[in-house]
Short mmCIF file of C-alpha atoms and ligand atoms in Angstrom, two decimals:
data_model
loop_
_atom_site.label_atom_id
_atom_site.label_comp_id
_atom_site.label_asym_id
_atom_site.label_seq_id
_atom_site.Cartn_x
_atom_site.Cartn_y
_atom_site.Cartn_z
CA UNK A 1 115.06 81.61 125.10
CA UNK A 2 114.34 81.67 121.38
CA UNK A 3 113.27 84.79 119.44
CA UNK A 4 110.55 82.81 116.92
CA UNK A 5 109.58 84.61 113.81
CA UNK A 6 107.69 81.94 112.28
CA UNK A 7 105.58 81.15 114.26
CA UNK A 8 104.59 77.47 112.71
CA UNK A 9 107.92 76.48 113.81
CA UNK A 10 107.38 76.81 117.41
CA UNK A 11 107.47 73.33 119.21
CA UNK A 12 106.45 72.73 122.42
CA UNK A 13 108.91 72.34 125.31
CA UNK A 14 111.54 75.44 126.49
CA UNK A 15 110.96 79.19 126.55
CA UNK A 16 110.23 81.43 122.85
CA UNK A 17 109.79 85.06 122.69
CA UNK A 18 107.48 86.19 120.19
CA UNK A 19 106.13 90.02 118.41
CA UNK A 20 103.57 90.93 117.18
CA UNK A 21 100.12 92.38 117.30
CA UNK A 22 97.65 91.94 119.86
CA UNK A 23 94.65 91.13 117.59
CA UNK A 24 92.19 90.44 120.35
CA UNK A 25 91.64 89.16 123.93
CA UNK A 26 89.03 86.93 124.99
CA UNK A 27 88.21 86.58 128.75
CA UNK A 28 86.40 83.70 129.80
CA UNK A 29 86.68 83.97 133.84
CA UNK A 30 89.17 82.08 135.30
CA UNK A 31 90.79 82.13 131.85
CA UNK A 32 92.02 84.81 129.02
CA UNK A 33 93.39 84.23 125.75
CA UNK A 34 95.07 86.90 123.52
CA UNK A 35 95.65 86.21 119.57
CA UNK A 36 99.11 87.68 118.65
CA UNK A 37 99.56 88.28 115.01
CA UNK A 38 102.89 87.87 113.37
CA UNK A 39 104.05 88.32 109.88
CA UNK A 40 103.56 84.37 109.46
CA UNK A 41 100.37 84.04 111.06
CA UNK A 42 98.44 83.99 114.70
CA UNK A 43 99.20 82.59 117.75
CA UNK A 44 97.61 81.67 121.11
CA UNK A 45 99.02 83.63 124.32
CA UNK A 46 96.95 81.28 127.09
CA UNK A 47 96.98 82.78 130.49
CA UNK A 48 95.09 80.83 133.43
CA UNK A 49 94.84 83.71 135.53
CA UNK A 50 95.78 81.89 138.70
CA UNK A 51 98.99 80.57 136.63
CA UNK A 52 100.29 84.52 135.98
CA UNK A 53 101.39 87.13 137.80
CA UNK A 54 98.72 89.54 138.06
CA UNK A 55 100.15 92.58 136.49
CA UNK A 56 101.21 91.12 133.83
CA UNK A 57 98.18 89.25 133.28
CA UNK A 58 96.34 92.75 134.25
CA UNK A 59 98.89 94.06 131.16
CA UNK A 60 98.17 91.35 128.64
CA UNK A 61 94.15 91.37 128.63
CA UNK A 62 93.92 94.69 128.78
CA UNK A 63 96.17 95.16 126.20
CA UNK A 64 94.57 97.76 123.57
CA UNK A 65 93.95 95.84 120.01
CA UNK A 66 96.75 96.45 117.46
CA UNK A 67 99.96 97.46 120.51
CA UNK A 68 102.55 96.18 118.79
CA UNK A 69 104.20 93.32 121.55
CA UNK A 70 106.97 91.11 122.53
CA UNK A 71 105.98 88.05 124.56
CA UNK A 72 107.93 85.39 126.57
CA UNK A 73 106.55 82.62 127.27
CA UNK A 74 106.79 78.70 127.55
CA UNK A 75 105.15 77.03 124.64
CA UNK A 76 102.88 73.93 125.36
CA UNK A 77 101.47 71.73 123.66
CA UNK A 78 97.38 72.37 122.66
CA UNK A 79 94.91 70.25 120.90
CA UNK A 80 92.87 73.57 120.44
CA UNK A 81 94.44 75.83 118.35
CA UNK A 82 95.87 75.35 115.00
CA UNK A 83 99.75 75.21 115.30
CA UNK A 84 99.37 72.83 118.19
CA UNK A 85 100.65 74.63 120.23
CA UNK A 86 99.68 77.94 123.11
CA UNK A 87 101.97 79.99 124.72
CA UNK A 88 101.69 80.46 128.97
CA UNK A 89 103.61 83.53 129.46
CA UNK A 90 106.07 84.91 131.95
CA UNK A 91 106.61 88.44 130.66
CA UNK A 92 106.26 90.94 127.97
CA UNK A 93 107.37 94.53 126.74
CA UNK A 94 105.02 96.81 124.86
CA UNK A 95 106.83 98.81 122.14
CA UNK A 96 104.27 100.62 121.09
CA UNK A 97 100.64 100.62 122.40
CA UNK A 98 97.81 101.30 119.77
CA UNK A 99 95.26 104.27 120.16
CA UNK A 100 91.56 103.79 120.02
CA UNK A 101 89.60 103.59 118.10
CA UNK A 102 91.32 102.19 115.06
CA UNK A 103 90.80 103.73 111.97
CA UNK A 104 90.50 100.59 110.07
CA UNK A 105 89.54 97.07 111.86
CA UNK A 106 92.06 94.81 110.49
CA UNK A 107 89.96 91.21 111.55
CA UNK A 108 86.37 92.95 111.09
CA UNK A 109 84.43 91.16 108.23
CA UNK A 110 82.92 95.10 107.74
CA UNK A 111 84.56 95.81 103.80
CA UNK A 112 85.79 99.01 104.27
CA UNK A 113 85.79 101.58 101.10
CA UNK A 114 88.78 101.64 98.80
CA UNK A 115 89.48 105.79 100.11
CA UNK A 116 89.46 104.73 104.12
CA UNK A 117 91.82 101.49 103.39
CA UNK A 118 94.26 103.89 100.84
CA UNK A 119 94.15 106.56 103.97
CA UNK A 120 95.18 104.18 106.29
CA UNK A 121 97.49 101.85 104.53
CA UNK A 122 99.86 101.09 107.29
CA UNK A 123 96.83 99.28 108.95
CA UNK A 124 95.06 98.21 105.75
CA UNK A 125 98.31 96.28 105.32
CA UNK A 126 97.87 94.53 108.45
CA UNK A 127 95.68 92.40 106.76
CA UNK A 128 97.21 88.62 105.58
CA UNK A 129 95.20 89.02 102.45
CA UNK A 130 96.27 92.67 101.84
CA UNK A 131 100.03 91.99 102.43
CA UNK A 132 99.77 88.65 99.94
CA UNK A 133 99.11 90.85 96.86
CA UNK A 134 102.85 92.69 97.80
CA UNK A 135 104.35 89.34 98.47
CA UNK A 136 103.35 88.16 95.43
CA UNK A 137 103.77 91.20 93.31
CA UNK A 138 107.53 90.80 94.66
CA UNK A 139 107.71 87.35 93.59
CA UNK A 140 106.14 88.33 90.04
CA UNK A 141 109.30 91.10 89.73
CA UNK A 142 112.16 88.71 90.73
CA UNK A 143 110.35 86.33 87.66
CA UNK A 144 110.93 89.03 85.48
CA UNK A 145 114.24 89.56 86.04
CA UNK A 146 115.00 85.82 86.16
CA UNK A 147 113.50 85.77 82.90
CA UNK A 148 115.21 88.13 81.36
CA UNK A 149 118.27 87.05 83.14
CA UNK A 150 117.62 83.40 80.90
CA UNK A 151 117.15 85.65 77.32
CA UNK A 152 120.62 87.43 77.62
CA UNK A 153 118.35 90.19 78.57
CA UNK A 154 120.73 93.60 80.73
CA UNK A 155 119.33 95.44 83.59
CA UNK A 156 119.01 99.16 82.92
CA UNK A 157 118.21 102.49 85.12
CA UNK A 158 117.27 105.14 82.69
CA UNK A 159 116.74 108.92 83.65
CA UNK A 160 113.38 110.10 85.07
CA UNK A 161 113.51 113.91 84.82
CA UNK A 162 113.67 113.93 81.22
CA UNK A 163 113.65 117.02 78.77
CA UNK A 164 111.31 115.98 76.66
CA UNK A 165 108.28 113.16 76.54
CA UNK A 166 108.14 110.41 74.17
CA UNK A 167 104.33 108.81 74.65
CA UNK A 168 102.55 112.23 73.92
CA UNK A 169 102.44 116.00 75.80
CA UNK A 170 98.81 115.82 77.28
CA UNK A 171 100.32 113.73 80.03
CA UNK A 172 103.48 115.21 80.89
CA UNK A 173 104.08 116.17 84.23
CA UNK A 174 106.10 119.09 84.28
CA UNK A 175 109.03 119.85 86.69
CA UNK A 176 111.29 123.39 87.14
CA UNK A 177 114.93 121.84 86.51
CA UNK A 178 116.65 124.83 88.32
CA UNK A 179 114.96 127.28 85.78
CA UNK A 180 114.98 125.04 82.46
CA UNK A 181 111.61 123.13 81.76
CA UNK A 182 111.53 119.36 82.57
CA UNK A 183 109.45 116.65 83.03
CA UNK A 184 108.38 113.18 84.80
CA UNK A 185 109.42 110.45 82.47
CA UNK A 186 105.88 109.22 80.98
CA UNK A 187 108.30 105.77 80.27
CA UNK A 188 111.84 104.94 79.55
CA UNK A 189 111.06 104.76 75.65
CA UNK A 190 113.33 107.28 74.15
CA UNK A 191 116.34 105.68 76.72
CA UNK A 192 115.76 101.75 75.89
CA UNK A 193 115.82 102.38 72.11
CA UNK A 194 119.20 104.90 72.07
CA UNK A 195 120.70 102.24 74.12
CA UNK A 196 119.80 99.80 71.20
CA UNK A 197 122.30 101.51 68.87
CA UNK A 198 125.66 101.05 71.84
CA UNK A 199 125.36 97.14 71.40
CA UNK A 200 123.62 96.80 74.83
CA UNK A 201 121.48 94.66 72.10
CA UNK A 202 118.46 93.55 74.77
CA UNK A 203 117.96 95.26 77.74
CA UNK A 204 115.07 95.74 80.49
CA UNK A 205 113.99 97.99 83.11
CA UNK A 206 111.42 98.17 86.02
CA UNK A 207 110.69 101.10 86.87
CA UNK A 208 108.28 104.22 88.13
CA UNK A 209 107.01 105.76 85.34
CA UNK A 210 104.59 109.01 85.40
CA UNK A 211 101.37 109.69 83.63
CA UNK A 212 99.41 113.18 84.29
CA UNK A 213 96.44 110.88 83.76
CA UNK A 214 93.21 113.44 84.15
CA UNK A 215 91.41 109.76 84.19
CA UNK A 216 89.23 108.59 87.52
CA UNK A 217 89.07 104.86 86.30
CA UNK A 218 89.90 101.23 88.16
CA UNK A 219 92.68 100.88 85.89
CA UNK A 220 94.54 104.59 85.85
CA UNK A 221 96.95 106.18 87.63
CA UNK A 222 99.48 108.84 87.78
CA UNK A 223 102.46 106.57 88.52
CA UNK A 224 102.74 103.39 87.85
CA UNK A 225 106.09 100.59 87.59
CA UNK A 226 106.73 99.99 84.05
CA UNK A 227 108.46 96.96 83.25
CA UNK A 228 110.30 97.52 79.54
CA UNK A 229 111.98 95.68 77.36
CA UNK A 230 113.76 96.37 73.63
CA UNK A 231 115.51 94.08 71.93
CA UNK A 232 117.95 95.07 68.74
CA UNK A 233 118.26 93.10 65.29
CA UNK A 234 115.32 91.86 65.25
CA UNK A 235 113.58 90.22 61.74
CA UNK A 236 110.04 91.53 62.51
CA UNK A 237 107.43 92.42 65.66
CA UNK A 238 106.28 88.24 65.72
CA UNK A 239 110.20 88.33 67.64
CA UNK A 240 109.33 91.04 70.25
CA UNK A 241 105.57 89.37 71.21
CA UNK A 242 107.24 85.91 71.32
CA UNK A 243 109.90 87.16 73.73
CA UNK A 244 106.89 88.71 75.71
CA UNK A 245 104.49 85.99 76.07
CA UNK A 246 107.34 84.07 76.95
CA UNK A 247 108.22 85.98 80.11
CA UNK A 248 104.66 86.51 80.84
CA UNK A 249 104.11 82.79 80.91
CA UNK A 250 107.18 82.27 83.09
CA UNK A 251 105.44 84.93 85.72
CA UNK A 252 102.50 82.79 85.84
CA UNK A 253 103.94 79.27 86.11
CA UNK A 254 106.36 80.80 88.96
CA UNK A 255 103.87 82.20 91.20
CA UNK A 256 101.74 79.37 90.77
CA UNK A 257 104.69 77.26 92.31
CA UNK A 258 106.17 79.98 94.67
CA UNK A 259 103.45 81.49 95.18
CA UNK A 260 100.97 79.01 96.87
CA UNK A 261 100.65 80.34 100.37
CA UNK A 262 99.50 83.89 99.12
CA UNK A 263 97.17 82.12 97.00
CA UNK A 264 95.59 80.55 99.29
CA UNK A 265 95.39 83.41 101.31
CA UNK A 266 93.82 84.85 98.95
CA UNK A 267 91.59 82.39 97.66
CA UNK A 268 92.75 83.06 94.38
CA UNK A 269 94.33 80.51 91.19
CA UNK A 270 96.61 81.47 89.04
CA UNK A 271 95.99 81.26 85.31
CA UNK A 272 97.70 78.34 83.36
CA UNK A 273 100.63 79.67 80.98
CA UNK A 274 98.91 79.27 77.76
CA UNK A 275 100.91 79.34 74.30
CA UNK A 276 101.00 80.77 71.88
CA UNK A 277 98.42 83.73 72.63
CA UNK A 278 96.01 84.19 69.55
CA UNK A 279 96.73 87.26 68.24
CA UNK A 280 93.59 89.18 66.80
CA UNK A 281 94.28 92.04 64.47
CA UNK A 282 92.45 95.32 65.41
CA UNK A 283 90.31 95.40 62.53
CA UNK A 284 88.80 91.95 63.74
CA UNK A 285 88.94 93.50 67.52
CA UNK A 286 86.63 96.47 65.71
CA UNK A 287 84.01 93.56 64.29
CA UNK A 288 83.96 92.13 67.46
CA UNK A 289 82.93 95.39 69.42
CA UNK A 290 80.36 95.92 66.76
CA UNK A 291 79.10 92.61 67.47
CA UNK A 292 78.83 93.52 71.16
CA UNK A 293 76.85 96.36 69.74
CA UNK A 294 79.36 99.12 70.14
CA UNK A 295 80.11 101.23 67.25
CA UNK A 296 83.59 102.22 66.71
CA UNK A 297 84.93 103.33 63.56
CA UNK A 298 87.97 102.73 61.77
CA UNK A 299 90.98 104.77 63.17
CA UNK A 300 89.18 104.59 66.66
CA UNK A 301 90.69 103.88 69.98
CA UNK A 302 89.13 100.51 71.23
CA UNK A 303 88.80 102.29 74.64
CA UNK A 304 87.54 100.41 77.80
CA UNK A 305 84.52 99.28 76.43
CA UNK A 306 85.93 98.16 72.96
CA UNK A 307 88.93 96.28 75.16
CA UNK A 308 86.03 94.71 77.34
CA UNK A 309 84.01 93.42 74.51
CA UNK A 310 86.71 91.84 73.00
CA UNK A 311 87.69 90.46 75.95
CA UNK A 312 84.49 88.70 76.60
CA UNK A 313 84.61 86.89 73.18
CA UNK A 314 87.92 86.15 73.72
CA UNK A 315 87.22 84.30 77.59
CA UNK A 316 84.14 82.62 75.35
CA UNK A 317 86.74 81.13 73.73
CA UNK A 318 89.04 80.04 76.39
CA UNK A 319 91.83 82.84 76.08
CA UNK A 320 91.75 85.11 78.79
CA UNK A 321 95.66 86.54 77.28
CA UNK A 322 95.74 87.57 73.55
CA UNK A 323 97.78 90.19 71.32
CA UNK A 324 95.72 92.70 69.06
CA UNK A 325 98.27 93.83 66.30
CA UNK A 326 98.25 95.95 63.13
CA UNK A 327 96.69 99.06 64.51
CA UNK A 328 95.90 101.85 62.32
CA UNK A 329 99.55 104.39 62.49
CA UNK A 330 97.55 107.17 63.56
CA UNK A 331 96.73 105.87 66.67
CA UNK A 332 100.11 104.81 67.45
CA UNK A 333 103.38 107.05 68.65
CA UNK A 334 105.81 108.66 66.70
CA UNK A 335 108.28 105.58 67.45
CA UNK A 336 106.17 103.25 65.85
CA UNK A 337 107.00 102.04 62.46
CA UNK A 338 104.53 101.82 59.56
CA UNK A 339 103.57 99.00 57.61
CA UNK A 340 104.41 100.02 54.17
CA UNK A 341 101.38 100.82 51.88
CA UNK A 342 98.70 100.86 54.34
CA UNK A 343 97.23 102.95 57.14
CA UNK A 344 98.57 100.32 59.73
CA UNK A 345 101.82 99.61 61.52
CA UNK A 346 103.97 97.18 63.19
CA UNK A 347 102.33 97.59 66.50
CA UNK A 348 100.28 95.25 69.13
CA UNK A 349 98.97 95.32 72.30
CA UNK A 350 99.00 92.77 75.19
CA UNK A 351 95.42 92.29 76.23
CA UNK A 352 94.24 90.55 79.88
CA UNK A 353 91.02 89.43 80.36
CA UNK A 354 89.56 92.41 78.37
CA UNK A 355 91.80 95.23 79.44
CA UNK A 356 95.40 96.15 78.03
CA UNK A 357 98.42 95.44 80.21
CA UNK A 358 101.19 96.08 77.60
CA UNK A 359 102.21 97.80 74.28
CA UNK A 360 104.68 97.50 72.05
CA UNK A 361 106.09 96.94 68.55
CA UNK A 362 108.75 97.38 66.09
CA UNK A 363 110.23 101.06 66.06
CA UNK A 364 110.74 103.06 63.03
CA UNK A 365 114.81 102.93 63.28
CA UNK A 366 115.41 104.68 59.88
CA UNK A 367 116.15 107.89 60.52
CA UNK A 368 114.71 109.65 57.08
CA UNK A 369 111.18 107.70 58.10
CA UNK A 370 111.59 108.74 61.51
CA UNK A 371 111.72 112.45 60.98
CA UNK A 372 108.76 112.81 58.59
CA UNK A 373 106.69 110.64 61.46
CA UNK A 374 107.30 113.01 63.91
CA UNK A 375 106.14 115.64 61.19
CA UNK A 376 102.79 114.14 60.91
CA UNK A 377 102.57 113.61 64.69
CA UNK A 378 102.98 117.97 65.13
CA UNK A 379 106.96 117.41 67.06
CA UNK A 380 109.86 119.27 66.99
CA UNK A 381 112.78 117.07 65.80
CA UNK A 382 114.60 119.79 68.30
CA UNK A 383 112.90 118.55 70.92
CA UNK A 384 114.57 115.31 70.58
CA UNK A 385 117.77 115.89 69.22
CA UNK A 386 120.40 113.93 71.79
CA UNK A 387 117.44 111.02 71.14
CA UNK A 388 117.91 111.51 67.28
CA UNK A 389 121.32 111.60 67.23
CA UNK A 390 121.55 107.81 68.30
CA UNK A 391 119.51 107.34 65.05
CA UNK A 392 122.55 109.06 62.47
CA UNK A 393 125.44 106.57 62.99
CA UNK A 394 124.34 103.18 62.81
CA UNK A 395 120.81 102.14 64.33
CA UNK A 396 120.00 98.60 64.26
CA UNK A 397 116.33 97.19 63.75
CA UNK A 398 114.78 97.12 67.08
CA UNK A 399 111.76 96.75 68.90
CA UNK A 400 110.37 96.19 72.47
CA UNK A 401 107.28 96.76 74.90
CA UNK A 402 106.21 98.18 78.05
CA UNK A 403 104.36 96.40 80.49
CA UNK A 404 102.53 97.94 83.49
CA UNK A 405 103.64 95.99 86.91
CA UNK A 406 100.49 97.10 88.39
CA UNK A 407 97.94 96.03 85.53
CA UNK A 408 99.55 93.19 85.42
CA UNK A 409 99.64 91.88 89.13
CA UNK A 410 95.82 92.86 89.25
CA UNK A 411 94.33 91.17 86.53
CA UNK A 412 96.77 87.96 87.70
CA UNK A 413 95.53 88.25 90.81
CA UNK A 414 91.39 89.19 89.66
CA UNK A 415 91.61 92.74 91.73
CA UNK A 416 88.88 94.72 91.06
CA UNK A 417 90.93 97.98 90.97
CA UNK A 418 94.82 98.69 89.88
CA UNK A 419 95.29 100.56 93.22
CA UNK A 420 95.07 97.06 95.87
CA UNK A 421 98.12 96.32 93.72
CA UNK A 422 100.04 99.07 94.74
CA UNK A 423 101.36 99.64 98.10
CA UNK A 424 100.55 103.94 98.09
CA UNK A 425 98.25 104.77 94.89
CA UNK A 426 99.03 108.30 93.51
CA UNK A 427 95.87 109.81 91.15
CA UNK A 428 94.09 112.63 90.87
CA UNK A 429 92.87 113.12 94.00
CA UNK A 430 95.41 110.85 96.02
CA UNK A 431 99.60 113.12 97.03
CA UNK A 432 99.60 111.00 100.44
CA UNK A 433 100.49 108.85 102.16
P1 AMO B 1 101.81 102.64 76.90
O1 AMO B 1 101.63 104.11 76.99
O2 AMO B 1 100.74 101.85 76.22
O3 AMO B 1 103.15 102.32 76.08
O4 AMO B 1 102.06 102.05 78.35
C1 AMO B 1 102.45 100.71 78.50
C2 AMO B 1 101.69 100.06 79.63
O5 AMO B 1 101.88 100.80 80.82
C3 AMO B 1 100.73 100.73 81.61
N1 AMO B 1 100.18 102.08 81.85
C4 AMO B 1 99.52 102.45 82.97
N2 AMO B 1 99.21 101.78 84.09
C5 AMO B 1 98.52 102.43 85.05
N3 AMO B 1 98.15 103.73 84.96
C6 AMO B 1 98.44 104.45 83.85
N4 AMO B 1 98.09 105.74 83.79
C7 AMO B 1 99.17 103.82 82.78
N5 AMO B 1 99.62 104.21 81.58
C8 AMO B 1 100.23 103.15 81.02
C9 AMO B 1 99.72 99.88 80.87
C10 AMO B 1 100.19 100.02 79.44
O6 AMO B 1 99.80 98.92 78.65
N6 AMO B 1 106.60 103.22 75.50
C11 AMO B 1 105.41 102.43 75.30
C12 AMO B 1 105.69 100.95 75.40
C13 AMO B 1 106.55 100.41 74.28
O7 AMO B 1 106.17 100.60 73.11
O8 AMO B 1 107.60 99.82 74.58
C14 AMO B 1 104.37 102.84 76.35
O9 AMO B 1 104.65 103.50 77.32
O10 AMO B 1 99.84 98.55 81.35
#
């Protein structure tokens, strides 16, 4: 007997055992057919009911949908089904019948609502097309760290109960440290650049990071897998969005070739790698909105509708990936450095089809600068003292970005909403499961 787990590879001839779920039965009189659906796909359980003993044919059609089941059987050879092959079978265990009803049909064409899928996700996931988006999403990690891997690039774990938050207090999450005051790490910023001053010159991380987003949109939520980078000596910013497209094209171009299956599954192409992204500057991005008829002015956050404008000229003009640099300080962190003599800095953001899936730039790594930008920005250089220390005795140019895993995946994959890219979605409304 062999224990089959993919089930394409069953031949016909000699005894398999297969598991799985019982999708459906259909009786047609003298004969019943159950589907059994495996990780790798579905297969035919054929049982002439004069051909089986009766309580184990009783068992298998009336079998409730989604028991999880083992089946043994002899695998034949069948011009009707789609591996070639049915299985006639001799017994089977149940390891876990399902109850009825389901709370979410997994082969029903009926779309069920985002809440009912999120509620039930154990089932949800059931679904070949549902389970693809994880598959690939895997695939689209190891790429990263392959990539980085190739650019000399070290894996890093920073903290995430920090002391203090580096991307602004409105969305701190905050956590009782056995009586002191801590918090969710909003993103490993303050970590990635300290490390840039120990000769650790690039590193990476993916990894949760924590937003108290009060924001019910497609797009936010309150944790999310950041995937960082910083890299140290650098000549300018152009180094840091090079180093990023780069790695972004090399997650496209791999799940286009290891990723066909789920693809296909899906019904989904991946975009081409395209290089070099244009790279818009955000006072063009602010002429473009206006021609959209949106009026932002000058020290404005693009916001949603600004990003989507943009992005819509932009997939005009065949670029569905493109940078937007050189926004305005003010809008930018504390980290951030300035571009001398004007209200702008050495900043950009990775754009995808009209909404932002990464920022980044070159940091401020001069520690005079540093201080009075955290002045202007309202922080206590207290606050931050074990980060500013790193800055005193010998900080190299730097600079790096932050990437969210989820954005990302989505908009490669055309989801309509962040949360089908992640396996258990926390927001606003959404602690479990
Ligand atoms: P920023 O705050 O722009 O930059 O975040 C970087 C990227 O993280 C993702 N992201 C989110 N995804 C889902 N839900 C959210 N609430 C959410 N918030 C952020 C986005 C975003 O582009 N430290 C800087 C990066 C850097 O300069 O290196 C940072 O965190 O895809």
């Amino acid at each position: 007997m062999t224990i089959v787990r993919d089930f394409s590879s069953i031949r016909a001839g000699g005894e398999v055992t297969v598991s799985g779920w019982a999708q459906d039965v259909r009786n047609l009189g003298g004969i019943s057919f159950l589907t059994l659906r495996g990780g790798s796909g579905e297969v035919q359980i054929t049982m002439p009911k004069k051909k089986i003993d009766p309580a184990l044919f009783e068992l298998l059609t009336k079998i409730p949908r989604e028991s999880a089941v083992s089946i043994t059987g002899e695998a034949k050879e069948s011009g009707q089904t789609a591996l070639g092959v049915e299985i006639i079978p001799s017994s089977a265990v149940v390891h876990g019948e399902a109850a009825s009803p389901l709370p979410l049909g997994v082969v029903d064409k009926v779309n069920a609502e985002m809440d009912t899928r999120l509620n039930n996700r154990f089932m949800d996931l059931r679904k070949p097309e549902a389970r693809a988006v994880f598959e690939l999403r895997s695939m689209a990690s190891s790429l990263i760290s392959e990539a980085m891997a190739a650019e000399g690039f070290v894996g890093v774990s920073t903290p995430k109960i920090v002391a203090s938050g580096a991307e602004g207090g409105a969305t701190l999450f905050g956590v009782d440290y056995f009586g002191r005051k801590a918090y969710l790490a909003q993103s490993p910023q303050l970590y990635k650049q300290m490390l840039m001053s120990t000769g650790l010159d690039r590193v990476f991380e993916i990894g949760p990071a924590f937003r108290a987003e009060n924001s019910n949109t497609n797009r936010h939520v309150t944790e999310f897998t950041s995937f960082d980078g910083e890299m140290a000596w650098i000549g300018g910013q152009g180094e840091v969005m090079a180093m990023l497209e780069k790695t972004v094209n090399r997650v496209l171009s791999g799940l286009r070739e290891r990723g066909a299956a789920q693809l296909e599954i899906l019904g989904r192409d991946v975009e081409a790698p395209g290089a070099p992204y244009p790279v818009l500057s955000y006072s063009e991005c602010l002429e473009m909105a206006a021609e959209s008829g949106l009026r932002l002015q000058e020290g404005d956050d693009l916001g949603t509708e600004g990003e989507k404008a943009v992005g819509e000229i932009m997939e005009s003009r065949g670029h569905s990936l493109y940078f937007i640099s050189e926004y305005p300080e003010e809008a930018k962190p504390f980290y951030i450095m300035e571009k001398p003599g004007t209200p702008y800095s050495y900043s950009f953001d990775l754009d995808f089809k009209g909404q932002e899936i990464s920022s980044g730039g070159q940091r401020e790594h001069r520690i005079g600068p540093l201080l009075e930008r955290m002045a202007k920005k309202g922080l206590d250089p207290a606050d931050f003292s074990r980060y500013l220390d790193a800055f005193r005795y010998g900080m190299p140019p730097h600079g790096g970005w932050g990437i969210g895993v989820d954005r990302l995946v989505s908009k490669i994959l055309d989801l309509p909403n962040v949360r089908e890219a992640i396996l258990f979605p926390r927001d606003t409304a959404r602690l479990e499961p």
